[in-house]
Coordinates of C-alpha atoms in Angstrom, one line a residue:
Chain E
M1 CA -24.6 8.9 31.9
A2 CA -23.2 7.8 28.9
K3 CA -20.7 10.1 27.0
E4 CA -22.2 10.8 23.9
F5 CA -19.8 14.1 23.1
V6 CA -15.9 14.3 21.2
V7 CA -13.9 17.0 21.2
G8 CA -12.1 17.6 17.9
V9 CA -8.8 19.7 17.5
D10 CA -7.4 20.3 13.7
V11 CA -4.1 21.5 14.4
G12 CA -2.5 23.9 11.8
G13 CA 0.4 25.9 10.8
Q14 CA -1.1 29.7 11.8
T15 CA -4.7 28.2 13.6
T16 CA -6.0 25.2 15.6
K17 CA -9.4 24.9 15.7
I18 CA -11.4 23.3 17.9
G19 CA -15.3 21.5 18.4
V20 CA -17.6 19.5 20.3
V21 CA -19.3 17.1 18.4
N22 CA -22.0 14.4 18.7
A23 CA -22.6 11.2 17.5
R24 CA -24.5 12.8 14.5
G25 CA -21.3 14.7 13.5
D26 CA -23.2 18.1 14.2
V27 CA -20.8 20.8 15.3
L28 CA -22.2 22.3 19.0
S29 CA -19.1 24.6 19.5
Q30 CA -16.7 25.8 17.7
T31 CA -13.9 27.9 18.8
V32 CA -10.1 29.0 17.5
I33 CA -7.1 30.0 18.8
R34 CA -3.4 30.8 17.2
S35 CA -1.0 28.1 16.8
D36 CA 1.9 30.6 15.7
V37 CA 2.2 32.7 18.9
F38 CA 3.9 30.6 20.8
G39 CA 7.5 30.1 19.4
S40 CA 9.2 27.1 20.4
D41 CA 6.8 26.9 24.1
A42 CA 4.9 23.7 23.1
A43 CA 3.5 23.9 27.2
A44 CA 2.2 27.3 26.8
Y45 CA 0.5 26.2 23.3
I46 CA -1.1 22.9 25.1
Q47 CA -2.2 25.5 28.0
A48 CA -3.7 28.1 25.8
L49 CA -5.1 25.1 24.0
A50 CA -6.8 23.4 27.6
E51 CA -8.5 26.1 28.6
A52 CA -10.0 27.1 24.8
I53 CA -11.4 23.0 25.0
K54 CA -12.5 23.5 28.7
M55 CA -14.4 27.1 27.6
N56 CA -16.0 25.5 24.5
I57 CA -17.5 22.6 26.1
S58 CA -18.9 24.7 28.9
Q59 CA -20.1 26.6 25.9
S60 CA -21.8 23.8 24.5
G61 CA -23.9 23.5 27.8
L62 CA -21.8 20.6 28.2
A63 CA -19.6 19.1 31.3
E64 CA -16.7 17.0 31.0
E65 CA -18.0 14.5 32.2
D66 CA -20.0 14.0 28.8
I67 CA -17.3 14.1 26.7
R68 CA -16.1 10.8 25.8
G69 CA -12.5 12.3 25.0
I70 CA -10.4 14.7 22.5
G71 CA -9.0 13.4 18.7
V72 CA -6.7 15.6 17.4
G73 CA -5.6 15.8 13.8
A74 CA -1.8 17.2 13.7
P75 CA 0.9 17.6 11.4
N76 CA 3.2 14.3 12.0
G77 CA 1.1 13.6 14.5
N78 CA 1.7 10.2 15.3
Y79 CA -0.9 7.5 16.9
Y80 CA 1.3 5.1 18.3
T81 CA 3.7 7.6 20.9
G82 CA 1.0 10.7 20.7
E83 CA 3.7 13.1 19.6
V84 CA 4.2 15.5 17.4
A85 CA 7.8 15.2 16.1
F86 CA 9.5 17.9 13.6
A87 CA 6.8 19.6 12.3
P88 CA 8.2 22.3 10.0
N89 CA 4.9 24.3 10.1
L90 CA 4.6 24.2 14.0
A91 CA 7.4 26.3 15.8
W92 CA 6.8 25.1 18.6
A93 CA 7.6 21.6 17.3
A94 CA 9.8 22.1 14.3
N95 CA 12.3 20.9 16.3
A96 CA 11.0 18.3 19.1
A97 CA 9.4 15.6 19.6
V98 CA 6.2 17.4 21.3
P99 CA 4.5 14.5 24.0
F100 CA 1.4 16.3 23.0
S101 CA -1.0 13.6 23.9
K102 CA 0.3 13.1 27.5
M103 CA 0.3 16.8 27.9
L104 CA -3.1 17.8 26.8
Q105 CA -4.7 14.9 28.6
E106 CA -3.3 16.1 31.7
A107 CA -3.7 19.6 31.0
V108 CA -7.9 18.7 30.2
G109 CA -8.2 15.6 32.0
L110 CA -9.8 13.9 29.4
P111 CA -8.5 11.1 27.3
V112 CA -6.4 11.9 23.8
S113 CA -6.4 10.0 20.6
L114 CA -4.0 12.0 17.8
T115 CA -3.0 11.1 14.8
N116 CA -2.1 13.3 11.2
D117 CA -4.5 15.3 9.1
A118 CA -4.9 13.1 6.5
N119 CA -5.9 10.3 8.4
A120 CA -8.1 12.0 10.5
A121 CA -9.9 13.2 7.3
A122 CA -10.3 9.2 6.8
V123 CA -11.3 8.4 10.1
G124 CA -14.2 11.6 10.0
E125 CA -15.6 10.2 6.3
M126 CA -16.0 6.6 7.4
A127 CA -17.7 8.5 10.7
Y128 CA -19.8 11.2 9.1
G129 CA -19.4 11.4 5.9
A130 CA -18.4 9.6 2.3
A131 CA -17.3 6.8 3.5
R132 CA -19.8 5.9 5.9
G133 CA -20.3 1.7 5.8
M134 CA -17.2 2.0 4.1
K135 CA -14.1 -0.7 5.3
N136 CA -11.9 -0.3 2.8
F137 CA -11.0 2.7 1.3
I138 CA -8.0 5.6 0.9
M139 CA -8.4 9.0 1.7
I140 CA -5.9 11.2 -0.4
T141 CA -6.0 14.5 0.8
L142 CA -5.5 17.4 -2.1
G143 CA -4.4 20.6 -0.9
T144 CA -0.9 22.6 -0.1
G145 CA 0.1 19.2 -0.2
V146 CA -1.0 15.3 -1.1
G147 CA -2.0 13.2 2.5
S148 CA -3.0 10.2 2.7
G149 CA -5.4 8.3 5.0
I150 CA -5.6 4.2 4.6
V151 CA -8.2 2.8 6.1
I152 CA -8.1 -1.2 6.0
D153 CA -11.0 -3.5 7.7
G154 CA -12.4 -0.5 8.9
K155 CA -9.5 0.6 10.7
V156 CA -6.3 3.6 9.6
L157 CA -3.4 1.7 8.8
Y158 CA -0.5 2.9 11.2
G159 CA 1.7 0.6 10.3
H160 CA 5.4 -0.7 12.0
D161 CA 5.8 3.3 13.2
G162 CA 2.7 4.5 12.9
F163 CA 3.9 6.2 10.0
A164 CA 2.0 4.5 7.2
G165 CA 0.0 6.4 4.6
E166 CA 2.9 8.7 3.1
L167 CA 1.2 8.3 -0.3
G168 CA 2.1 12.3 -1.8
H169 CA 5.8 10.7 -1.7
V170 CA 5.3 7.7 -3.9
T171 CA 7.4 8.4 -7.2
I172 CA 5.6 9.2 -10.1
L173 CA 8.0 10.5 -12.7
R174 CA 11.2 8.8 -12.3
D175 CA 14.0 11.9 -11.6
G176 CA 11.3 14.4 -12.0
R177 CA 10.7 17.3 -10.3
Q178 CA 12.0 18.3 -7.1
C179 CA 9.7 18.2 -4.2
G180 CA 9.9 19.6 -0.5
C181 CA 10.4 16.7 0.6
G182 CA 14.0 16.2 -0.9
R183 CA 12.9 13.7 -2.9
K184 CA 12.5 13.9 -6.9
G185 CA 9.5 13.4 -9.1
C186 CA 6.5 12.3 -5.8
L187 CA 2.7 13.0 -6.4
E188 CA 3.3 16.5 -3.9
A189 CA 5.1 17.8 -7.0
Y190 CA 2.2 17.5 -9.3
C191 CA -1.5 16.9 -7.4
S192 CA -1.0 19.8 -5.3
A193 CA -2.5 23.1 -5.2
I194 CA 1.3 23.8 -5.8
G195 CA 2.3 21.3 -7.8
I196 CA -0.8 22.3 -10.5
A197 CA 0.2 26.3 -10.4
R198 CA 3.8 24.6 -11.4
T199 CA 2.9 23.3 -13.9
A200 CA 0.7 26.1 -14.9
R201 CA 3.7 28.4 -15.1
E202 CA 6.0 26.5 -16.8
W203 CA 3.4 25.7 -19.4
L204 CA 2.8 29.5 -19.8
S205 CA 6.6 30.1 -20.3
A206 CA 6.9 27.3 -22.8
T207 CA 4.5 28.1 -24.7
D208 CA 2.5 31.5 -26.4
E209 CA -0.5 30.2 -26.1
P210 CA -3.2 32.6 -25.0
S211 CA -4.9 31.8 -21.8
L212 CA -6.6 33.5 -18.9
L213 CA -4.4 32.8 -16.5
R214 CA -1.4 34.8 -18.5
L215 CA -3.2 37.8 -16.3
C216 CA -2.6 36.9 -13.3
D217 CA 1.0 37.3 -11.2
Q218 CA 2.9 34.4 -12.3
D219 CA 4.6 34.1 -9.1
K220 CA 1.7 33.9 -7.2
L221 CA -0.2 31.9 -9.5
S222 CA -3.0 29.4 -7.7
S223 CA -4.8 26.6 -7.9
K224 CA -7.8 28.4 -7.3
D225 CA -6.8 31.2 -10.4
I226 CA -6.9 27.7 -12.4
Y227 CA -10.2 27.1 -11.3
D228 CA -11.7 30.0 -11.8
A229 CA -9.8 29.7 -15.8
A230 CA -11.4 26.8 -16.0
V231 CA -15.2 27.6 -14.9
K232 CA -15.0 30.3 -17.7
G233 CA -13.3 28.2 -20.5
D234 CA -9.9 28.7 -20.3
K235 CA -8.4 26.2 -22.4
I236 CA -4.7 26.1 -21.1
A237 CA -6.7 26.0 -17.5
L238 CA -8.9 23.0 -18.9
K239 CA -5.4 21.1 -20.6
L240 CA -4.0 21.6 -16.7
F241 CA -6.9 19.5 -15.0
E242 CA -6.9 17.0 -17.1
Y243 CA -3.6 16.9 -16.8
T244 CA -3.3 16.6 -13.3
G245 CA -6.4 14.4 -12.9
T246 CA -4.8 11.8 -15.2
L247 CA -1.3 11.5 -13.0
L248 CA -3.8 11.3 -9.6
G249 CA -5.5 8.3 -11.9
R250 CA -2.6 6.8 -13.0
A251 CA -0.9 7.1 -9.0
F252 CA -4.5 5.4 -7.7
A253 CA -4.0 2.2 -10.2
D254 CA -0.8 1.8 -8.2
F255 CA -2.3 2.1 -4.8
I256 CA -5.6 -0.3 -5.8
A257 CA -2.9 -2.7 -6.4
F258 CA -1.6 -2.5 -2.4
S259 CA -4.5 -2.6 -0.5
A260 CA -7.5 -3.3 -3.3
P261 CA -9.9 -0.6 -1.7
E262 CA -13.8 -0.2 -3.1
A263 CA -13.2 3.8 -3.0
I264 CA -10.4 6.4 -3.5
V265 CA -12.2 9.2 -1.3
L266 CA -10.9 12.9 -2.5
F267 CA -10.5 15.7 -0.2
G268 CA -9.2 19.5 -0.3
G269 CA -8.7 22.2 -1.4
L270 CA -8.3 20.7 -5.1
A271 CA -10.5 18.2 -5.0
R272 CA -13.0 21.3 -5.2
A273 CA -11.8 21.2 -8.9
K274 CA -14.4 18.2 -9.3
E275 CA -16.1 18.7 -12.1
F276 CA -12.8 19.1 -14.2
L277 CA -10.4 16.1 -12.5
Y278 CA -13.1 13.7 -11.8
E279 CA -13.2 12.1 -15.4
P280 CA -9.7 12.9 -16.2
M281 CA -8.9 10.6 -13.3
L282 CA -11.6 8.3 -13.8
K283 CA -10.1 7.2 -17.0
A284 CA -6.9 7.2 -16.4
M285 CA -7.2 4.8 -13.0
N286 CA -9.6 2.4 -15.3
E287 CA -6.9 2.4 -18.2
S288 CA -4.1 1.7 -16.1
V289 CA -5.3 -0.4 -13.5
L290 CA -5.2 -4.2 -13.2
K291 CA -7.5 -6.1 -15.3
I292 CA -9.3 -7.7 -12.2
W293 CA -10.5 -3.7 -11.2
K294 CA -11.1 -2.1 -14.1
D295 CA -14.2 -0.1 -13.7
K296 CA -14.4 -1.4 -10.1
V297 CA -13.4 0.9 -7.9
N298 CA -15.4 4.6 -6.9
I299 CA -13.7 7.7 -7.0
V300 CA -15.8 10.1 -4.2
F301 CA -15.5 13.2 -3.0
S302 CA -15.9 13.8 0.6
S303 CA -19.6 15.0 1.6
L304 CA -18.0 16.7 4.7
P305 CA -18.8 20.5 5.2
L306 CA -16.1 22.5 4.0
N307 CA -15.5 24.4 7.0
D308 CA -15.9 21.7 9.8
A309 CA -14.4 18.8 8.1
A310 CA -11.1 18.7 9.8
I311 CA -12.7 19.6 13.1
L312 CA -15.1 16.2 12.6
G313 CA -12.3 14.5 11.3
A314 CA -10.2 14.7 14.6
S315 CA -13.1 14.8 16.7
A316 CA -14.0 10.9 15.4
L317 CA -10.8 9.8 16.2
A318 CA -12.4 10.3 19.7
W319 CA -15.4 7.7 19.6
E320 CA -12.5 5.0 19.6
L321 CA -11.7 5.7 23.1
Chain F
M1 CA -6.8 -34.6 21.3
A2 CA -5.4 -31.1 20.7
K3 CA -5.4 -30.8 16.6
E4 CA -1.5 -30.3 16.9
F5 CA -1.2 -30.7 12.9
V6 CA -1.8 -29.0 9.4
V7 CA -1.8 -30.1 5.9
G8 CA 0.0 -27.6 3.3
V9 CA -1.2 -27.5 -0.4
D10 CA 0.9 -25.9 -2.8
V11 CA -0.9 -25.9 -6.0
G12 CA 1.2 -24.7 -8.9
G13 CA 0.8 -25.2 -12.7
Q14 CA 2.3 -28.7 -13.6
T15 CA 2.2 -30.3 -10.1
T16 CA 0.5 -30.0 -6.8
K17 CA 2.4 -30.7 -3.7
I18 CA 1.1 -31.8 -0.4
G19 CA 3.1 -32.2 2.9
V20 CA 1.5 -32.5 6.4
V21 CA 3.6 -30.0 8.7
N22 CA 3.9 -29.8 12.8
A23 CA 3.5 -26.4 14.8
R24 CA 7.5 -26.3 14.7
G25 CA 7.3 -25.7 11.1
D26 CA 8.8 -29.4 10.0
V27 CA 7.1 -31.2 7.3
L28 CA 5.8 -34.4 8.3
S29 CA 5.8 -36.1 5.2
Q30 CA 5.4 -34.7 1.4
T31 CA 3.0 -36.1 -1.9
V32 CA 3.3 -34.2 -5.7
I33 CA 0.6 -35.3 -8.0
R34 CA 0.1 -33.3 -11.4
S35 CA -2.2 -30.2 -11.8
D36 CA -2.0 -30.8 -15.7
V37 CA -3.5 -34.1 -16.6
F38 CA -7.4 -33.0 -15.6
G39 CA -7.9 -30.9 -18.4
S40 CA -11.1 -28.7 -17.8
D41 CA -12.5 -30.9 -15.2
A42 CA -11.5 -28.9 -11.8
A43 CA -13.7 -32.1 -9.9
A44 CA -12.0 -34.8 -11.2
Y45 CA -8.5 -32.6 -10.1
I46 CA -10.2 -31.9 -6.7
Q47 CA -10.6 -35.2 -6.2
A48 CA -7.2 -36.5 -6.9
L49 CA -6.2 -34.2 -4.1
A50 CA -8.2 -35.6 -1.9
E51 CA -7.4 -38.4 -1.9
A52 CA -3.5 -37.3 -1.7
I53 CA -4.1 -35.7 0.8
K54 CA -5.5 -38.5 3.2
M55 CA -3.1 -41.1 2.1
N56 CA -0.5 -38.4 3.0
I57 CA -2.2 -37.6 6.2
S58 CA -1.9 -41.8 7.0
Q59 CA 1.7 -42.4 5.9
S60 CA 2.3 -39.4 8.5
G61 CA 1.1 -41.9 11.3
L62 CA -1.8 -39.7 12.1
A63 CA -5.7 -39.8 11.6
E64 CA -7.9 -37.2 10.5
E65 CA -9.0 -35.8 13.5
D66 CA -5.7 -34.9 14.3
I67 CA -4.9 -32.6 11.8
R68 CA -6.7 -28.7 12.8
G69 CA -7.5 -28.1 8.9
I70 CA -5.7 -28.2 5.1
G71 CA -4.0 -24.3 3.6
V72 CA -4.1 -23.6 0.3
G73 CA -1.2 -21.6 -1.9
A74 CA -2.6 -21.8 -5.0
P75 CA -2.1 -19.3 -8.5
N76 CA -5.5 -16.7 -8.1
G77 CA -7.0 -18.1 -5.0
N78 CA -9.3 -16.2 -3.3
Y79 CA -9.4 -16.1 0.6
Y80 CA -12.8 -14.4 1.1
T81 CA -14.6 -16.3 -1.5
G82 CA -12.1 -19.5 -1.9
E83 CA -12.7 -19.3 -5.2
V84 CA -9.8 -20.5 -7.9
A85 CA -10.8 -18.2 -10.4
F86 CA -9.2 -17.6 -14.0
A87 CA -6.0 -18.7 -13.2
P88 CA -4.2 -18.3 -16.8
N89 CA -1.4 -21.9 -16.0
L90 CA -4.8 -24.1 -14.5
A91 CA -6.6 -25.7 -16.9
W92 CA -9.3 -26.3 -15.0
A93 CA -9.3 -23.1 -13.6
A94 CA -8.8 -21.1 -16.6
N95 CA -12.2 -19.8 -18.1
A96 CA -13.7 -20.9 -14.4
A97 CA -14.4 -20.0 -11.0
V98 CA -14.0 -22.9 -9.3
P99 CA -15.4 -23.2 -5.7
F100 CA -11.6 -25.1 -4.6
S101 CA -12.0 -24.5 -1.1
K102 CA -15.7 -25.7 -0.8
M103 CA -15.2 -28.3 -2.8
L104 CA -11.9 -29.6 -0.9
Q105 CA -13.5 -29.4 2.2
E106 CA -16.0 -31.5 1.2
A107 CA -14.0 -34.1 -0.4
V108 CA -11.6 -34.5 2.5
G109 CA -13.9 -33.6 6.0
L110 CA -11.6 -31.0 7.2
P111 CA -11.8 -27.1 7.2
V112 CA -10.3 -25.6 4.0
S113 CA -8.5 -21.8 4.0
L114 CA -7.1 -20.9 0.6
T115 CA -4.9 -17.9 -1.1
N116 CA -2.8 -17.3 -3.5
D117 CA 0.8 -18.4 -3.3
A118 CA 2.6 -14.7 -2.2
N119 CA 0.3 -14.5 0.9
A120 CA 1.1 -18.2 1.8
A121 CA 4.6 -17.0 1.9
A122 CA 3.9 -13.9 3.8
V123 CA 2.0 -16.5 6.7
G124 CA 5.0 -19.2 6.0
E125 CA 7.2 -16.6 7.3
M126 CA 5.2 -15.2 9.8
A127 CA 4.8 -18.5 11.6
Y128 CA 8.1 -20.1 11.1
G129 CA 10.3 -17.9 9.4
A130 CA 12.7 -15.0 8.7
A131 CA 9.5 -13.0 9.6
R132 CA 9.1 -14.5 12.9
G133 CA 7.7 -11.8 15.6
M134 CA 6.9 -9.0 13.0
K135 CA 3.9 -7.8 12.4
N136 CA 3.9 -5.5 9.3
F137 CA 6.1 -6.2 6.4
I138 CA 5.9 -7.1 3.2
M139 CA 6.4 -10.3 1.5
I140 CA 8.2 -9.8 -2.3
T141 CA 7.8 -13.3 -4.4
L142 CA 11.2 -13.0 -6.9
G143 CA 10.0 -15.8 -8.9
T144 CA 8.7 -16.3 -12.8
G145 CA 6.5 -13.2 -12.0
V146 CA 6.7 -10.9 -8.9
G147 CA 4.7 -11.6 -6.5
S148 CA 3.8 -10.0 -2.8
G149 CA 1.8 -10.8 0.6
I150 CA 1.6 -7.7 2.7
V151 CA 1.4 -8.3 6.4
I152 CA -0.2 -5.6 8.5
D153 CA -0.7 -5.6 12.5
G154 CA 0.2 -9.7 11.8
K155 CA -2.7 -10.2 9.1
V156 CA -2.2 -10.5 5.5
L157 CA -3.9 -7.6 4.0
Y158 CA -6.8 -9.0 1.6
G159 CA -8.2 -5.5 0.8
H160 CA -12.3 -5.1 -0.3
D161 CA -12.4 -8.3 -3.0
G162 CA -9.2 -10.6 -1.4
F163 CA -7.0 -9.6 -4.5
A164 CA -4.3 -6.3 -2.6
G165 CA -1.6 -7.2 -3.1
E166 CA -0.6 -7.2 -6.4
L167 CA 2.7 -4.9 -6.2
G168 CA 4.8 -7.0 -9.3
H169 CA 1.8 -4.7 -10.9
V170 CA 2.6 -1.5 -10.1
T171 CA 4.5 0.8 -12.4
I172 CA 8.0 1.8 -12.2
L173 CA 8.4 2.9 -15.6
R174 CA 5.8 5.1 -17.5
D175 CA 5.3 3.4 -21.2
G176 CA 7.9 0.5 -20.5
R177 CA 8.2 -2.9 -21.3
Q178 CA 4.8 -4.4 -22.2
C179 CA 3.7 -7.0 -19.0
G180 CA 2.3 -10.0 -19.3
C181 CA -0.6 -8.7 -17.2
G182 CA -1.6 -6.3 -19.7
R183 CA -0.2 -3.3 -18.5
K184 CA 3.1 -1.8 -19.3
G185 CA 6.6 -0.9 -17.4
C186 CA 5.3 -3.2 -14.7
L187 CA 7.8 -4.2 -11.5
E188 CA 7.6 -7.9 -12.9
A189 CA 8.5 -6.6 -16.4
Y190 CA 11.7 -6.1 -14.9
C191 CA 12.6 -8.0 -11.7
S192 CA 10.8 -11.4 -12.5
A193 CA 13.2 -14.1 -13.1
I194 CA 12.0 -13.1 -16.7
G195 CA 12.8 -9.4 -16.8
I196 CA 15.6 -9.9 -16.2
A197 CA 16.5 -12.5 -19.1
R198 CA 15.1 -10.0 -21.0
T199 CA 17.2 -7.1 -19.9
A200 CA 19.8 -9.3 -20.2
R201 CA 18.7 -9.9 -23.8
E202 CA 18.7 -6.2 -24.2
W203 CA 22.1 -5.5 -23.5
L204 CA 23.8 -7.5 -25.3
S205 CA 21.7 -6.9 -29.1
A206 CA 22.7 -3.2 -28.0
T207 CA 26.7 -3.8 -27.6
D208 CA 29.4 -5.5 -28.4
E209 CA 30.7 -5.8 -24.4
P210 CA 32.5 -9.8 -24.5
S211 CA 30.0 -11.3 -22.0
L212 CA 29.5 -15.6 -20.7
L213 CA 26.2 -14.9 -21.6
R214 CA 26.8 -14.6 -25.5
L215 CA 27.9 -18.4 -25.1
C216 CA 24.3 -19.1 -24.0
D217 CA 21.2 -19.7 -26.6
Q218 CA 19.8 -16.0 -26.2
D219 CA 15.7 -17.0 -26.7
K220 CA 16.7 -19.1 -23.6
L221 CA 19.1 -17.2 -21.3
S222 CA 17.3 -17.7 -17.8
S223 CA 17.7 -15.7 -14.8
K224 CA 20.1 -18.8 -13.2
D225 CA 22.4 -18.3 -16.5
I226 CA 23.0 -14.8 -15.3
Y227 CA 23.8 -15.8 -11.5
D228 CA 26.3 -18.7 -13.1
A229 CA 28.0 -16.0 -14.9
A230 CA 27.7 -13.3 -12.2
V231 CA 29.7 -15.9 -9.9
K232 CA 32.9 -16.0 -12.6
G233 CA 32.8 -12.4 -12.0
D234 CA 31.1 -11.8 -15.6
K235 CA 30.8 -7.8 -15.8
I236 CA 27.2 -7.7 -17.5
A237 CA 25.7 -10.2 -15.5
L238 CA 27.2 -8.4 -12.7
K239 CA 25.8 -4.9 -13.7
L240 CA 22.4 -6.6 -14.3
F241 CA 22.2 -7.4 -11.1
E242 CA 22.6 -4.3 -9.7
Y243 CA 20.1 -2.7 -12.2
T244 CA 17.4 -4.9 -11.5
G245 CA 18.3 -4.7 -7.2
T246 CA 18.3 -0.9 -8.2
L247 CA 14.8 -1.1 -9.4
L248 CA 13.9 -3.5 -6.8
G249 CA 15.1 -1.4 -4.1
R250 CA 13.1 1.8 -5.3
A251 CA 10.4 0.3 -5.7
F252 CA 10.7 -1.1 -1.9
A253 CA 10.4 3.2 -0.8
D254 CA 7.3 3.5 -2.6
F255 CA 6.1 0.3 -1.2
I256 CA 7.1 2.2 2.4
A257 CA 5.2 4.8 2.0
F258 CA 1.9 2.8 1.5
S259 CA 2.7 0.5 5.0
A260 CA 5.7 1.6 6.7
P261 CA 6.7 -2.1 7.3
E262 CA 9.8 -3.0 9.5
A263 CA 10.9 -5.1 6.8
I264 CA 10.7 -6.2 3.1
V265 CA 10.8 -10.2 2.9
L266 CA 12.5 -12.0 -0.1
F267 CA 11.7 -15.0 -1.5
G268 CA 12.0 -17.1 -5.2
G269 CA 14.2 -18.0 -7.2
L270 CA 15.5 -15.2 -7.9
A271 CA 16.3 -14.2 -4.6
R272 CA 19.0 -16.8 -4.6
A273 CA 21.1 -14.5 -6.1
K274 CA 21.3 -12.8 -2.6
E275 CA 24.8 -11.9 -2.9
F276 CA 24.3 -9.5 -5.8
L277 CA 21.1 -8.1 -5.8
Y278 CA 21.2 -6.9 -1.8
E279 CA 23.8 -4.3 -2.0
P280 CA 22.1 -2.2 -4.8
M281 CA 18.7 -3.0 -3.5
L282 CA 19.6 -1.4 -0.2
K283 CA 21.3 1.0 -1.6
A284 CA 18.8 2.5 -4.1
M285 CA 15.8 2.0 -1.0
N286 CA 17.4 4.3 1.6
E287 CA 18.4 7.0 -1.7
S288 CA 15.0 6.7 -2.2
V289 CA 12.7 6.3 1.0
L290 CA 10.8 9.0 2.6
K291 CA 13.7 10.7 5.1
I292 CA 11.2 9.4 8.2
W293 CA 11.9 5.3 7.1
K294 CA 16.0 6.1 5.8
D295 CA 18.2 3.1 7.3
K296 CA 15.4 2.1 9.6
V297 CA 13.5 -1.1 7.3
N298 CA 15.1 -4.3 7.0
I299 CA 15.8 -6.3 3.7
V300 CA 15.9 -9.8 4.9
F301 CA 15.8 -13.0 2.8
S302 CA 13.6 -16.0 3.5
S303 CA 15.2 -18.4 5.4
L304 CA 12.8 -21.2 4.5
P305 CA 14.2 -24.3 2.5
L306 CA 13.5 -23.7 -0.4
N307 CA 11.7 -27.3 -1.7
D308 CA 9.6 -27.0 1.4
A309 CA 8.5 -23.3 1.6
A310 CA 5.6 -23.3 -0.6
I311 CA 4.1 -26.5 1.5
L312 CA 4.9 -24.6 4.9
G313 CA 3.2 -21.0 3.6
A314 CA 0.1 -22.7 2.9
S315 CA 0.2 -25.2 5.5
A316 CA 0.3 -22.1 8.3
L317 CA -3.0 -21.0 6.7
A318 CA -4.5 -23.9 8.5
W319 CA -3.5 -22.8 12.2
E320 CA -5.9 -19.9 12.2
L321 CA -8.9 -22.5 11.3

């Protein structure tokens, strides 16, 4: 019998989401387990994950013989080595290189393919979403951080060591803001959810201009607050998206000079502010890009349902197994 | 009989160089024709080129049956379309998209593979030079301009439209120097032979510091003059290389975040200033790169003989035919 189903696993700092997926990208059933209750005991976490996967498969009315394999998206997941290595937000992998794929494969008895979250998102968009039919595109995930997955000729670019596609950490401003990675002026320091909130706090403290954002607790000011204010027409909030979109568009122009993609595909919490980001982003990209690419590269937004997107992305990896 | 030879054609603004090459990368015989005496008549140029190629093959004691194919490196050469399109320095292709590969193939009767100069250089280094055995590297050509050829899993990255790898035109300084491409602050505007001479003129006019470079005609000051002065210990000349190397190293750090190569390979006139560029370049790259790549990516220099390198690079394309 053909193996017409795959399992997707999205490993996050607090929770791990598991889902069984068919070839059309329908999630047949989902489970969530905690990722943060195992301390540094990777084996215990993998054991719990394996059990949840098996349960999920039987809940979908399937047997392990029906499953092609398990695709996993995890922070610092390495496609080549199958390791999750030194991932600060995962206690069981914070100080070690955990042979994740090997351990999970042994525990479940199904083949495992692993990569990082942004690469998984790229594969998901290609299999089921906005990048269907595209062979060359760059996925940018705008979440707490900025991640990327680069697709060349229909395949994710992994590079010499499996870590290619860290576009959140290219310099957009020399000697600019300190980034969490230790560098300065990274794209992520400006254009992530945290980055735009940082810009907001800077601007609010630099002027007296009235803004709804002044009503928020400044220490907890989030990209969601800025979005809500922009929806209500708040000028500073709108300018924050214009500025952030412009920085993104300029960065995209440089990315295009690298791999000449047909599109930039956006995903993640901050990408939900599509109506405020799209135009400044597109304008800045076309103003900054080399002439041969002017008005030729599309910016598109993920078309996957937000709740399922991470599972779908991870699951799509398993079709290649 | 096996087709154990290829022809390499290096198309430049003034001259076109042609050579027959064996599998070891030996140039058996060479010819040069003028590129600039045909006005806008592409057909006449291709005819002259075809005759020179045929003559070259017979001068090497070979027949057309011995030749696998013809590899061509040309400004704006497009691998996918086989066209040389809107190349400002080639009168016969300045205002047109010339179907170069098709025309040459018909005129000679051998298959033709075409790409731009920097991509050809990358293929040449992989086949015969410093990148032998490498699957993932970035070739940077430091000549009048700055070009690049990106190799991923052993193949040149062409992208959606065949124009990928224009790393001379990423922004290294926002609103920086005007570049010939119409953008501002491009890598090429600072780190090409022309760019370093521009920096020199700026510095010389900004200070009174003594320098051998003040003896040169300022309008004609070249990267060669700067090199010669540096060899003599001239402080400004040495600082110019340190500055240029630093800018290059920082740019490399961003390129690494894209494709995670095992090495950056340098070629071209300015790369001959290896002894002055290497250390600041390596230092800046390792200071700027994301931690996972610190001290892991090599910077290597072309090992092809300078006079043959362009022919060898172009010829290497033909092995894939």
